[in-house]
Amino acid sequence: TRSTRPQRMLKAVQKNATKGNPESVISAIDYFCKNSEWAMNVGDEKGSILDSVVTEVNPSTVLELGTYCGYSTVRIARLLSPGTKLITLEFNPAYATVARQIIAYAGLQDKVTQVEGSSADLIPQIKERFSITTFDFIFLDHWKDRYLPDIKLFEECGLLRKGSVLLADNVICPGAPEYLEYVRNSPRYESRYYPAHLEYTKVEDGLEKSVFLG
Ligand SMILES: Cn1ncc2cc([C@H](O)c3cccc(CNC(=O)c4cc(-c5ccc(F)cc5)cc(O)c4O)c3)ccc21
Ligand SMILES: [Mg+2]
């Protein structure tokens, strides 16, 4: 049967990247998406903004919602201090399988804990399952209509502390209007928009960075 786009992306990584070299894995995926098949990775332009925010925060606890093929997982994990791990959540087993292989090809498997399931189920279990009190950094890149309910879940579950940073992809395209309205009008967040473009296109998109004020 015909391969899937994530499987073809994995093949491109195995063919064009150097094992254990995260930068070459990132470049191989971007090359594949620019020259072969578009895919919904955060991409190089927004990825550079992600890099700068992760570097600035230098987080000890990290959560990513929406692993997909692991592109942003690799981008984040390669910047983490030794001993720091990130938890990444994926509900689609086929995506999770490809991501596991791409993360391993980059040599970052020891910095990543992959969890399969949906955010609504996982978020309330995090403290117990992973002995985490609060997150320093959260990257939202899953279903756009889950951004708002999930940030409220983070608050209810006491997973945010004064200074926790949330970075949301696609706030313009496909868009997360209710989420934007919430973080930009809530007195509990300091929000800032980083304009960019939809990965591998000229379409307007951007990232929203929101700092929890406690
Ligand atoms: C609940 N829960 N918990 C964990 C979890 C994980 C997932 C999956 O990882 C998953 C599957 C399908 C879609 C997404 C969201 N991503 C997108 O929809 C997206 C679209 C586009 C775009 C833009 C323009 C187009 F024309 C087409 C697609 C560009 C982007 O960067 C995206 O991130 C995420 C889903 C729900 C989950
Ligand atoms: Mg995205």
Tab-separated table of N, CA and C and ligand atoms in Angstrom, residues 40-43 46 66 139-142 144 147 168-170 173-174 198-199 205 207, ligand 2:
chain	number	residue	atom	x	y	z
A	40	MET	N	2.942	20.056	7.776
A	40	MET	CA	2.616	21.067	8.781
A	40	MET	C	3.617	21.162	9.944
A	41	ASN	N	4.923	21.125	9.595
A	41	ASN	CA	5.947	21.382	10.605
A	41	ASN	C	5.980	22.882	10.862
A	42	VAL	N	6.459	23.294	12.031
A	42	VAL	CA	6.506	24.734	12.316
A	42	VAL	C	7.394	25.458	11.293
A	43	GLY	N	8.364	24.766	10.737
A	43	GLY	CA	9.203	25.308	9.652
A	43	GLY	C	10.375	26.133	10.123
A	46	LYS	N	9.388	30.302	11.460
A	46	LYS	CA	8.793	30.280	12.805
A	46	LYS	C	9.681	29.466	13.739
A	66	GLY	N	1.206	18.210	20.427
A	66	GLY	CA	1.223	18.031	18.975
A	66	GLY	C	2.619	17.726	18.484
A	139	PHE	N	4.788	24.513	24.364
A	139	PHE	CA	4.608	24.824	22.947
A	139	PHE	C	3.299	24.200	22.493
A	140	LEU	N	2.354	25.013	22.043
A	140	LEU	CA	1.057	24.532	21.574
A	140	LEU	C	1.050	24.463	20.055
A	141	ASP	N	0.818	23.237	19.526
A	141	ASP	CA	0.797	23.066	18.073
A	141	ASP	C	-0.132	21.933	17.688
A	142	HIS	N	-1.143	21.680	18.522
A	142	HIS	CA	-2.117	20.618	18.251
A	142	HIS	C	-3.385	21.224	17.662
A	144	LYS	N	-6.242	23.459	16.831
A	144	LYS	CA	-6.317	24.888	17.188
A	144	LYS	C	-7.497	25.197	18.096
A	147	TYR	N	-6.569	24.905	21.906
A	147	TYR	CA	-5.636	25.810	22.604
A	147	TYR	C	-6.298	26.447	23.827
A	168	ALA	N	2.385	29.636	21.146
A	168	ALA	CA	1.358	28.981	20.330
A	168	ALA	C	1.631	29.182	18.847
A	169	ASP	N	1.634	28.085	18.078
A	169	ASP	CA	1.816	28.166	16.629
A	169	ASP	C	0.467	28.448	15.963
A	170	ASN	N	0.492	28.992	14.750
A	170	ASN	CA	-0.690	29.115	13.881
A	170	ASN	C	-1.806	29.998	14.405
A	173	CYS	N	-2.995	31.429	10.940
A	173	CYS	CA	-3.388	30.415	9.958
A	173	CYS	C	-2.944	29.030	10.382
A	174	PRO	N	-3.866	28.096	10.657
A	174	PRO	CA	-5.336	28.172	10.517
A	174	PRO	C	-6.014	29.150	11.453
A	198	LEU	N	3.141	31.220	7.326
A	198	LEU	CA	2.822	29.792	7.366
A	198	LEU	C	4.012	29.042	6.790
A	199	GLU	N	4.418	27.984	7.447
A	199	GLU	CA	5.611	27.221	7.057
A	199	GLU	C	5.663	26.991	5.544
A	205	ASP	N	1.202	34.230	8.982
A	205	ASP	CA	0.940	33.466	10.191
A	205	ASP	C	1.885	34.027	11.251
A	207	LEU	N	3.429	33.454	15.713
A	207	LEU	CA	3.432	32.790	17.018
A	207	LEU	C	2.996	33.795	18.074
B	2	MG	MG	1.583	24.261	13.523
